Amino acid sequence: MEVGFTTKRDLCWLKKPMQNKFSTFSVEDFKDTDAKIIHETLCMEISRLFPNAKEIFEAKAELIFAKSEDDLKEGFCISCFENHNVRILASEEIGYLHGLFALYEILAGERKVTIPYTSVPDQSIRMLNHWDNFDGSIERGYAGDSIFYDRNEFRGDYDLLTQYARLLCSVGINAVSINNVNVHHREAFFIEKPALMHIKKIAAIFSAYGIRLFLAINFAAPIIVGKLDSADPCDPQVKNWWTKVLDGIYEEIPQFGGLLVKADSEGEPGPFTYGRTHADGANMLASAIASHKGVIIWRCFVYNCRQSWKDRSLDRANAAYDLFSTLDGTFAENVILQIKNGPIDFQIREPVSPLFGALHKTNQILEFEITQEYTGHQIDQCYLLPMWKEVMDFDTRYEGISLVKDILREYSPSRKNSGIAAVVNVGMDENWTGNKLAQANLFGYGLLCWDNALSSEEIAERWVRLSFSLEEEDEKKMVDMLMTSRETYENYSCPLGVGFMCKPGIHYGVDVDGYEYDRWGTYHYADRNGVGRERSLATGTGYTRRYSDSRFREYEDVNTCPDELLLFMHHVSYDHVLHSGKTVIQHIYDTHFKGVETVEQYLAFIRTLEGKIEKAEFENILERAERQLAAAVEWRDTINTYFYRKSGIEDEQHRTVYA
Ligand code: GCW
């Protein structure tokens, strides 16, 4: 049995094996074939995490895995915990594995839990989306090339993929899509045999860790791959073609999860070409996959990306709501809509998408972005858990079920077809995520999907403790740094929810007007009097009306709109006074100076870590922090100067604002 790994990679939060903790373990088997595979994985993982434990075939082992009478789903119960005597109960074999990783964390991370400790996932689907291309590049990837592909071939490093799968399983992930939602020509053929021969091997690795594999498809595949003359979802020929394709996929990969679709979005083909609705498109695929019990995950990121800044009535923020709320109840039972957390695109600050709470009869997945496209490219540290918590705990203030985290489950007609997905942040870099600190986002994402009640702080503490061996005081400082990093990024970048002041295309670094006169629908409309997009019903685009009455009233009125979203919802003058008591312009100056000062403090703290963490890790974190500081200074000076020039109003504190 292969226990060690040949491809050298950071073991991340699983790097502290506990020697001689248990001398024996026993496993009560579940009967089907999948269970046997997972049993093998379990033995392998025990030998990695608790070396020297031997499997015995009687019930008096020190570590016992046994079937539970209760329905624990993919979860587990650690029911007994005395010295060398631990019992892990599960109702599905994968629960043993989750229980094992939890046990490891309790021991290696010195985590306190009360026994019996039962842990059952809050969300059914806990997914990662890869935006990896066959040429090895990753759209919005900041940690090296793809772990799956290399120059139009399958990389075939199964050792590496096993390391990846175990990391994901250890934080509770159970679904992964392995190719970019922008499905280019070559990837359109992933649904055919030659590629499937490779993909099935990847699927088997994930499957051994209880993770289902998904593929993103090109809606025009019937034309591109099938050589039909149409991809019209209402054409019986098209449906037959998809049915055959899916039969072929399941023949190779019986445990295949399903398809992920980006349609009619940013140039991708879709049902609109044929005058059909998104329900027509999704339902056709759903019916073609239904006999295999697969699902169709259909993205709601659909908007007109050829807008004009001259037309202030058109609002990209309205697009997903307007299109999909009217289709509520028309999707098949195995279709799931995947909705980005905000109405625009993963900015450092956005309101929560108004689609949550508006759909009552449609399966839903909430989509986050772990990869730091707009939040610093894994150069700048930005611990995203506080943002994700805000979204999940957001109260839509509709009657009945009103919190986003509950809406996902409760308003999905099929509970098992609901949950959370996120664009992942890993690549070929030795530490997986480019910046070591960005591992905390991957770790935390998994934990939060599993247990929605965890706090960002607890997650940060757990990550720090498992990843390093620091004295308590440094541990606390590191957690504080992570916990403030999102606010810090916001402080030196886009103020008050305005968004998109980044460099076009790459989305790193400042360019205040970079998108201002472009076609993407992301305008801040700064002029000499003020700044912000007017989205009120009274005088703007009516975006505010897409929320519940209570939220509508709150957002509609400049006096009740939360400060952090003010410029998302309204165009206000520079001397408008915020709830904080500061004017908008003074807030901009203050936050931008503060943002840079905080990064300087991070850097000073990081320098003190030399010799306290591994050298390579220290150098990595330091190098990134130095680059973050340089970027933050550019953001600060450009934004401050921009608004000084527009407004002519001086900083009250007379700090350096370039003229
Ligand atoms: O924000 C945009 C990104 C695109 C991405 C798109 C999407 C995969 O800039 O790179 O395309 O979102 O979510 O589909």
PDB file of C-alpha atoms in Angstrom, residues 394-632:
ATOM      1  CA  PHE A 394     -27.831  37.738   5.673  1.00  0.00           C
ATOM      2  CA  ASP A 395     -31.465  38.228   6.579  1.00  0.00           C
ATOM      3  CA  THR A 396     -33.516  38.839   3.438  1.00  0.00           C
ATOM      4  CA  ARG A 397     -36.384  39.908   5.740  1.00  0.00           C
ATOM      5  CA  TYR A 398     -38.914  37.990   3.757  1.00  0.00           C
ATOM      6  CA  GLU A 399     -41.549  36.311   5.895  1.00  0.00           C
ATOM      7  CA  GLY A 400     -40.810  32.723   6.831  1.00  0.00           C
ATOM      8  CA  ILE A 401     -37.384  31.378   5.983  1.00  0.00           C
ATOM      9  CA  SER A 402     -35.262  34.469   5.676  1.00  0.00           C
ATOM     10  CA  LEU A 403     -31.566  33.716   6.218  1.00  0.00           C
ATOM     11  CA  VAL A 404     -29.586  32.883   3.091  1.00  0.00           C
ATOM     12  CA  LYS A 405     -28.013  29.763   4.609  1.00  0.00           C
ATOM     13  CA  ASP A 406     -31.482  28.378   5.379  1.00  0.00           C
ATOM     14  CA  ILE A 407     -33.057  29.537   2.127  1.00  0.00           C
ATOM     15  CA  LEU A 408     -30.602  27.402   0.162  1.00  0.00           C
ATOM     16  CA  ARG A 409     -31.844  24.259   1.824  1.00  0.00           C
ATOM     17  CA  GLU A 410     -35.437  25.062   2.613  1.00  0.00           C
ATOM     18  CA  TYR A 411     -36.494  26.611  -0.681  1.00  0.00           C
ATOM     19  CA  SER A 412     -34.876  23.922  -2.768  1.00  0.00           C
ATOM     20  CA  PRO A 413     -37.614  21.397  -3.607  1.00  0.00           C
ATOM     21  CA  SER A 414     -35.000  18.675  -3.453  1.00  0.00           C
ATOM     22  CA  ARG A 415     -32.856  19.300  -0.409  1.00  0.00           C
ATOM     23  CA  LYS A 416     -30.059  17.060  -1.597  1.00  0.00           C
ATOM     24  CA  ASN A 417     -29.847  19.282  -4.670  1.00  0.00           C
ATOM     25  CA  SER A 418     -28.844  22.412  -2.786  1.00  0.00           C
ATOM     26  CA  GLY A 419     -25.743  23.844  -1.201  1.00  0.00           C
ATOM     27  CA  ILE A 420     -22.695  25.927  -1.884  1.00  0.00           C
ATOM     28  CA  ALA A 421     -20.017  26.061  -4.593  1.00  0.00           C
ATOM     29  CA  ALA A 422     -16.888  28.159  -4.932  1.00  0.00           C
ATOM     30  CA  VAL A 423     -14.237  28.869  -7.520  1.00  0.00           C
ATOM     31  CA  VAL A 424     -11.136  27.319  -6.054  1.00  0.00           C
ATOM     32  CA  ASN A 425      -7.734  28.954  -5.548  1.00  0.00           C
ATOM     33  CA  VAL A 426      -5.244  26.117  -6.126  1.00  0.00           C
ATOM     34  CA  GLY A 427      -2.609  25.393  -8.749  1.00  0.00           C
ATOM     35  CA  MET A 428       0.787  23.771  -9.223  1.00  0.00           C
ATOM     36  CA  ASP A 429       2.572  25.962  -6.670  1.00  0.00           C
ATOM     37  CA  GLU A 430       4.187  23.868  -3.969  1.00  0.00           C
ATOM     38  CA  ASN A 431       1.941  25.338  -1.325  1.00  0.00           C
ATOM     39  CA  TRP A 432      -1.134  24.952  -3.605  1.00  0.00           C
ATOM     40  CA  THR A 433      -2.409  28.512  -3.189  1.00  0.00           C
ATOM     41  CA  GLY A 434       0.508  30.798  -4.081  1.00  0.00           C
ATOM     42  CA  ASN A 435       0.327  32.668  -0.822  1.00  0.00           C
ATOM     43  CA  LYS A 436       0.459  30.272   2.127  1.00  0.00           C
ATOM     44  CA  LEU A 437      -2.075  32.443   3.929  1.00  0.00           C
ATOM     45  CA  ALA A 438      -4.596  31.833   1.144  1.00  0.00           C
ATOM     46  CA  GLN A 439      -4.813  28.207   2.290  1.00  0.00           C
ATOM     47  CA  ALA A 440      -6.950  29.507   5.130  1.00  0.00           C
ATOM     48  CA  ASN A 441      -9.655  30.417   2.609  1.00  0.00           C
ATOM     49  CA  LEU A 442      -9.797  26.919   1.137  1.00  0.00           C
ATOM     50  CA  PHE A 443      -9.756  25.293   4.568  1.00  0.00           C
ATOM     51  CA  GLY A 444     -12.323  27.713   5.920  1.00  0.00           C
ATOM     52  CA  TYR A 445     -14.623  27.420   2.952  1.00  0.00           C
ATOM     53  CA  GLY A 446     -14.945  23.685   3.487  1.00  0.00           C
ATOM     54  CA  LEU A 447     -15.510  24.014   7.210  1.00  0.00           C
ATOM     55  CA  LEU A 448     -18.108  26.731   6.800  1.00  0.00           C
ATOM     56  CA  CYS A 449     -20.106  24.783   4.195  1.00  0.00           C
ATOM     57  CA  TRP A 450     -20.174  21.835   6.569  1.00  0.00           C
ATOM     58  CA  ASP A 451     -20.961  23.780   9.716  1.00  0.00           C
ATOM     59  CA  ASN A 452     -22.674  27.083   9.001  1.00  0.00           C
ATOM     60  CA  ALA A 453     -22.548  28.130  12.631  1.00  0.00           C
ATOM     61  CA  LEU A 454     -18.763  28.325  12.899  1.00  0.00           C
ATOM     62  CA  SER A 455     -17.312  31.784  13.373  1.00  0.00           C
ATOM     63  CA  SER A 456     -14.640  33.183  11.062  1.00  0.00           C
ATOM     64  CA  GLU A 457     -12.417  33.555  14.047  1.00  0.00           C
ATOM     65  CA  GLU A 458     -12.718  29.969  15.185  1.00  0.00           C
ATOM     66  CA  ILE A 459     -11.921  28.808  11.669  1.00  0.00           C
ATOM     67  CA  ALA A 460      -8.866  31.074  11.523  1.00  0.00           C
ATOM     68  CA  GLU A 461      -7.658  29.777  14.880  1.00  0.00           C
ATOM     69  CA  ARG A 462      -8.060  26.182  13.801  1.00  0.00           C
ATOM     70  CA  TRP A 463      -6.184  26.803  10.559  1.00  0.00           C
ATOM     71  CA  VAL A 464      -3.326  28.605  12.272  1.00  0.00           C
ATOM     72  CA  ARG A 465      -2.967  25.902  14.905  1.00  0.00           C
ATOM     73  CA  LEU A 466      -2.870  23.071  12.385  1.00  0.00           C
ATOM     74  CA  SER A 467      -0.575  24.885   9.961  1.00  0.00           C
ATOM     75  CA  PHE A 468       2.110  26.252  12.280  1.00  0.00           C
ATOM     76  CA  SER A 469       3.492  25.646  15.745  1.00  0.00           C
ATOM     77  CA  LEU A 470       3.476  29.142  17.184  1.00  0.00           C
ATOM     78  CA  GLU A 471       3.515  30.474  20.711  1.00  0.00           C
ATOM     79  CA  GLU A 472       0.102  31.585  21.892  1.00  0.00           C
ATOM     80  CA  GLU A 473       0.825  35.274  21.455  1.00  0.00           C
ATOM     81  CA  ASP A 474       1.948  34.893  17.840  1.00  0.00           C
ATOM     82  CA  GLU A 475      -0.950  32.605  17.143  1.00  0.00           C
ATOM     83  CA  LYS A 476      -3.271  35.325  18.339  1.00  0.00           C
ATOM     84  CA  LYS A 477      -1.534  37.970  16.253  1.00  0.00           C
ATOM     85  CA  MET A 478      -1.749  35.812  13.175  1.00  0.00           C
ATOM     86  CA  VAL A 479      -5.455  35.241  13.739  1.00  0.00           C
ATOM     87  CA  ASP A 480      -5.985  38.981  14.239  1.00  0.00           C
ATOM     88  CA  MET A 481      -4.138  39.662  11.012  1.00  0.00           C
ATOM     89  CA  LEU A 482      -6.335  37.242   9.099  1.00  0.00           C
ATOM     90  CA  MET A 483      -9.469  38.546  10.739  1.00  0.00           C
ATOM     91  CA  THR A 484      -8.795  42.166   9.785  1.00  0.00           C
ATOM     92  CA  SER A 485      -7.426  41.480   6.314  1.00  0.00           C
ATOM     93  CA  ARG A 486     -10.691  41.740   4.420  1.00  0.00           C
ATOM     94  CA  GLU A 487     -11.480  45.103   5.969  1.00  0.00           C
ATOM     95  CA  THR A 488      -7.936  46.205   5.237  1.00  0.00           C
ATOM     96  CA  TYR A 489      -8.223  45.259   1.584  1.00  0.00           C
ATOM     97  CA  GLU A 490     -11.496  47.131   1.386  1.00  0.00           C
ATOM     98  CA  ASN A 491      -9.946  50.129   3.129  1.00  0.00           C
ATOM     99  CA  TYR A 492      -7.261  50.668   0.525  1.00  0.00           C
ATOM    100  CA  SER A 493      -9.306  49.619  -2.510  1.00  0.00           C
ATOM    101  CA  CYS A 494     -12.872  50.424  -3.651  1.00  0.00           C
ATOM    102  CA  PRO A 495     -14.741  52.574  -1.137  1.00  0.00           C
ATOM    103  CA  LEU A 496     -18.292  52.102   0.165  1.00  0.00           C
ATOM    104  CA  GLY A 497     -19.358  49.280  -2.135  1.00  0.00           C
ATOM    105  CA  VAL A 498     -18.631  51.119  -5.375  1.00  0.00           C
ATOM    106  CA  GLY A 499     -16.565  48.266  -6.859  1.00  0.00           C
ATOM    107  CA  PHE A 500     -14.565  47.884 -10.080  1.00  0.00           C
ATOM    108  CA  MET A 501     -11.771  50.410  -9.782  1.00  0.00           C
ATOM    109  CA  CYS A 502      -9.278  47.738 -10.729  1.00  0.00           C
ATOM    110  CA  LYS A 503      -7.173  47.306 -13.843  1.00  0.00           C
ATOM    111  CA  PRO A 504      -9.348  46.016 -16.673  1.00  0.00           C
ATOM    112  CA  GLY A 505      -8.796  42.422 -17.718  1.00  0.00           C
ATOM    113  CA  ILE A 506      -6.363  41.368 -15.025  1.00  0.00           C
ATOM    114  CA  HIS A 507      -8.322  42.769 -12.087  1.00  0.00           C
ATOM    115  CA  TYR A 508      -5.269  43.449  -9.937  1.00  0.00           C
ATOM    116  CA  GLY A 509      -4.157  46.904  -8.900  1.00  0.00           C
ATOM    117  CA  VAL A 510      -5.874  50.250  -9.197  1.00  0.00           C
ATOM    118  CA  ASP A 511      -7.333  51.918 -12.288  1.00  0.00           C
ATOM    119  CA  VAL A 512     -10.185  54.113 -11.112  1.00  0.00           C
ATOM    120  CA  ASP A 513     -11.673  54.774 -14.539  1.00  0.00           C
ATOM    121  CA  GLY A 514     -10.495  51.509 -16.095  1.00  0.00           C
ATOM    122  CA  TYR A 515     -14.044  50.253 -16.548  1.00  0.00           C
ATOM    123  CA  GLU A 516     -15.796  53.613 -16.576  1.00  0.00           C
ATOM    124  CA  TYR A 517     -16.321  54.020 -20.299  1.00  0.00           C
ATOM    125  CA  ASP A 518     -16.322  50.336 -21.167  1.00  0.00           C
ATOM    126  CA  ARG A 519     -19.066  47.838 -22.035  1.00  0.00           C
ATOM    127  CA  TRP A 520     -19.190  45.781 -18.848  1.00  0.00           C
ATOM    128  CA  GLY A 521     -21.845  47.666 -16.925  1.00  0.00           C
ATOM    129  CA  THR A 522     -19.743  48.470 -13.869  1.00  0.00           C
ATOM    130  CA  TYR A 523     -19.718  52.260 -13.581  1.00  0.00           C
ATOM    131  CA  HIS A 524     -19.092  54.518 -10.593  1.00  0.00           C
ATOM    132  CA  TYR A 525     -20.160  57.773 -12.294  1.00  0.00           C
ATOM    133  CA  ALA A 526     -17.816  59.979 -10.286  1.00  0.00           C
ATOM    134  CA  ASP A 527     -18.136  63.650 -11.226  1.00  0.00           C
ATOM    135  CA  ARG A 528     -17.175  66.893  -9.569  1.00  0.00           C
ATOM    136  CA  ASN A 529     -20.154  66.748  -7.236  1.00  0.00           C
ATOM    137  CA  GLY A 530     -20.232  63.167  -6.146  1.00  0.00           C
ATOM    138  CA  VAL A 531     -19.879  59.466  -6.833  1.00  0.00           C
ATOM    139  CA  GLY A 532     -21.889  56.219  -6.911  1.00  0.00           C
ATOM    140  CA  ARG A 533     -24.448  54.366  -8.951  1.00  0.00           C
ATOM    141  CA  GLU A 534     -28.019  55.487  -8.342  1.00  0.00           C
ATOM    142  CA  ARG A 535     -30.004  52.261  -8.004  1.00  0.00           C
ATOM    143  CA  SER A 536     -33.043  53.553  -6.125  1.00  0.00           C
ATOM    144  CA  LEU A 537     -36.537  53.035  -7.439  1.00  0.00           C
ATOM    145  CA  ALA A 538     -37.294  56.731  -7.169  1.00  0.00           C
ATOM    146  CA  THR A 539     -34.490  58.129  -9.290  1.00  0.00           C
ATOM    147  CA  GLY A 540     -32.278  55.240 -10.330  1.00  0.00           C
ATOM    148  CA  THR A 541     -32.342  51.808 -11.905  1.00  0.00           C
ATOM    149  CA  GLY A 542     -34.864  50.332  -9.482  1.00  0.00           C
ATOM    150  CA  TYR A 543     -32.457  47.685  -8.251  1.00  0.00           C
ATOM    151  CA  THR A 544     -33.490  48.320  -4.641  1.00  0.00           C
ATOM    152  CA  ARG A 545     -37.036  47.169  -5.449  1.00  0.00           C
ATOM    153  CA  ARG A 546     -35.758  43.641  -6.127  1.00  0.00           C
ATOM    154  CA  TYR A 547     -35.508  43.021  -2.370  1.00  0.00           C
ATOM    155  CA  SER A 548     -38.157  42.344   0.277  1.00  0.00           C
ATOM    156  CA  ASP A 549     -40.172  45.404   1.338  1.00  0.00           C
ATOM    157  CA  SER A 550     -38.098  45.892   4.431  1.00  0.00           C
ATOM    158  CA  ARG A 551     -34.748  45.671   2.642  1.00  0.00           C
ATOM    159  CA  PHE A 552     -36.106  47.830  -0.162  1.00  0.00           C
ATOM    160  CA  ARG A 553     -36.992  50.608   2.251  1.00  0.00           C
ATOM    161  CA  GLU A 554     -33.610  50.335   3.933  1.00  0.00           C
ATOM    162  CA  TYR A 555     -31.621  50.511   0.698  1.00  0.00           C
ATOM    163  CA  GLU A 556     -33.873  53.004  -1.074  1.00  0.00           C
ATOM    164  CA  ASP A 557     -33.306  55.791   1.438  1.00  0.00           C
ATOM    165  CA  VAL A 558     -29.816  57.297   1.623  1.00  0.00           C
ATOM    166  CA  ASN A 559     -30.404  57.902   5.302  1.00  0.00           C
ATOM    167  CA  THR A 560     -30.937  54.237   6.146  1.00  0.00           C
ATOM    168  CA  CYS A 561     -28.736  52.597   3.546  1.00  0.00           C
ATOM    169  CA  PRO A 562     -25.743  51.008   5.323  1.00  0.00           C
ATOM    170  CA  ASP A 563     -22.548  53.027   4.843  1.00  0.00           C
ATOM    171  CA  GLU A 564     -20.623  50.136   3.345  1.00  0.00           C
ATOM    172  CA  LEU A 565     -23.153  49.818   0.501  1.00  0.00           C
ATOM    173  CA  LEU A 566     -23.907  53.491   0.014  1.00  0.00           C
ATOM    174  CA  LEU A 567     -22.107  53.986  -3.300  1.00  0.00           C
ATOM    175  CA  PHE A 568     -23.471  50.723  -4.633  1.00  0.00           C
ATOM    176  CA  MET A 569     -27.017  51.980  -4.100  1.00  0.00           C
ATOM    177  CA  HIS A 570     -26.749  55.744  -4.499  1.00  0.00           C
ATOM    178  CA  HIS A 571     -24.956  58.624  -6.132  1.00  0.00           C
ATOM    179  CA  VAL A 572     -24.133  61.041  -3.317  1.00  0.00           C
ATOM    180  CA  SER A 573     -22.150  64.212  -2.956  1.00  0.00           C
ATOM    181  CA  TYR A 574     -18.645  64.198  -1.525  1.00  0.00           C
ATOM    182  CA  ASP A 575     -19.803  66.082   1.535  1.00  0.00           C
ATOM    183  CA  HIS A 576     -22.657  63.681   2.251  1.00  0.00           C
ATOM    184  CA  VAL A 577     -22.382  62.677   5.916  1.00  0.00           C
ATOM    185  CA  LEU A 578     -22.249  58.953   6.637  1.00  0.00           C
ATOM    186  CA  HIS A 579     -23.695  57.245   9.717  1.00  0.00           C
ATOM    187  CA  SER A 580     -20.140  57.196  10.979  1.00  0.00           C
ATOM    188  CA  GLY A 581     -20.269  61.009  11.146  1.00  0.00           C
ATOM    189  CA  LYS A 582     -17.658  61.456   8.431  1.00  0.00           C
ATOM    190  CA  THR A 583     -18.210  62.907   5.005  1.00  0.00           C
ATOM    191  CA  VAL A 584     -17.810  60.575   2.033  1.00  0.00           C
ATOM    192  CA  ILE A 585     -14.598  62.277   0.930  1.00  0.00           C
ATOM    193  CA  GLN A 586     -13.079  62.218   4.407  1.00  0.00           C
ATOM    194  CA  HIS A 587     -14.043  58.555   4.728  1.00  0.00           C
ATOM    195  CA  ILE A 588     -12.208  57.844   1.487  1.00  0.00           C
ATOM    196  CA  TYR A 589      -9.055  59.588   2.698  1.00  0.00           C
ATOM    197  CA  ASP A 590      -9.166  58.046   6.167  1.00  0.00           C
ATOM    198  CA  THR A 591      -9.768  54.476   5.078  1.00  0.00           C
ATOM    199  CA  HIS A 592      -7.079  54.651   2.411  1.00  0.00           C
ATOM    200  CA  PHE A 593      -4.458  55.926   4.831  1.00  0.00           C
ATOM    201  CA  LYS A 594      -5.545  53.397   7.393  1.00  0.00           C
ATOM    202  CA  GLY A 595      -5.449  50.521   4.909  1.00  0.00           C
ATOM    203  CA  VAL A 596      -1.813  51.139   4.085  1.00  0.00           C
ATOM    204  CA  GLU A 597      -0.875  51.605   7.744  1.00  0.00           C
ATOM    205  CA  THR A 598      -2.437  48.261   8.599  1.00  0.00           C
ATOM    206  CA  VAL A 599      -0.502  46.508   5.835  1.00  0.00           C
ATOM    207  CA  GLU A 600       2.656  48.064   7.278  1.00  0.00           C
ATOM    208  CA  GLN A 601       1.731  46.548  10.638  1.00  0.00           C
ATOM    209  CA  TYR A 602       1.144  43.152   9.034  1.00  0.00           C
ATOM    210  CA  LEU A 603       4.564  43.366   7.455  1.00  0.00           C
ATOM    211  CA  ALA A 604       6.201  44.260  10.754  1.00  0.00           C
ATOM    212  CA  PHE A 605       4.522  41.293  12.429  1.00  0.00           C
ATOM    213  CA  ILE A 606       5.430  38.934   9.593  1.00  0.00           C
ATOM    214  CA  ARG A 607       9.093  39.927   9.941  1.00  0.00           C
ATOM    215  CA  THR A 608       9.019  38.740  13.554  1.00  0.00           C
ATOM    216  CA  LEU A 609       8.037  35.257  12.384  1.00  0.00           C
ATOM    217  CA  GLU A 610      11.470  34.523  10.982  1.00  0.00           C
ATOM    218  CA  GLY A 611      12.726  31.307  12.588  1.00  0.00           C
ATOM    219  CA  LYS A 612       9.310  30.607  14.098  1.00  0.00           C
ATOM    220  CA  ILE A 613       7.781  29.102  10.977  1.00  0.00           C
ATOM    221  CA  GLU A 614       9.392  27.105   8.160  1.00  0.00           C
ATOM    222  CA  LYS A 615      11.842  29.129   6.124  1.00  0.00           C
ATOM    223  CA  ALA A 616      10.083  28.664   2.793  1.00  0.00           C
ATOM    224  CA  GLU A 617       6.780  29.630   4.348  1.00  0.00           C
ATOM    225  CA  PHE A 618       8.275  32.669   5.980  1.00  0.00           C
ATOM    226  CA  GLU A 619       9.848  33.826   2.728  1.00  0.00           C
ATOM    227  CA  ASN A 620       6.646  33.244   0.841  1.00  0.00           C
ATOM    228  CA  ILE A 621       4.467  35.191   3.263  1.00  0.00           C
ATOM    229  CA  LEU A 622       6.993  37.996   3.537  1.00  0.00           C
ATOM    230  CA  GLU A 623       7.445  38.344  -0.207  1.00  0.00           C
ATOM    231  CA  ARG A 624       3.690  38.526  -0.737  1.00  0.00           C
ATOM    232  CA  ALA A 625       3.237  41.060   2.043  1.00  0.00           C
ATOM    233  CA  GLU A 626       5.913  43.305   0.548  1.00  0.00           C
ATOM    234  CA  ARG A 627       4.132  43.233  -2.775  1.00  0.00           C
ATOM    235  CA  GLN A 628       0.835  43.857  -1.044  1.00  0.00           C
ATOM    236  CA  LEU A 629       2.246  46.962   0.551  1.00  0.00           C
ATOM    237  CA  ALA A 630       3.434  48.307  -2.800  1.00  0.00           C
ATOM    238  CA  ALA A 631      -0.001  47.664  -4.314  1.00  0.00           C
ATOM    239  CA  ALA A 632      -1.793  49.196  -1.348  1.00  0.00           C
TER     240      ALA A 632
END
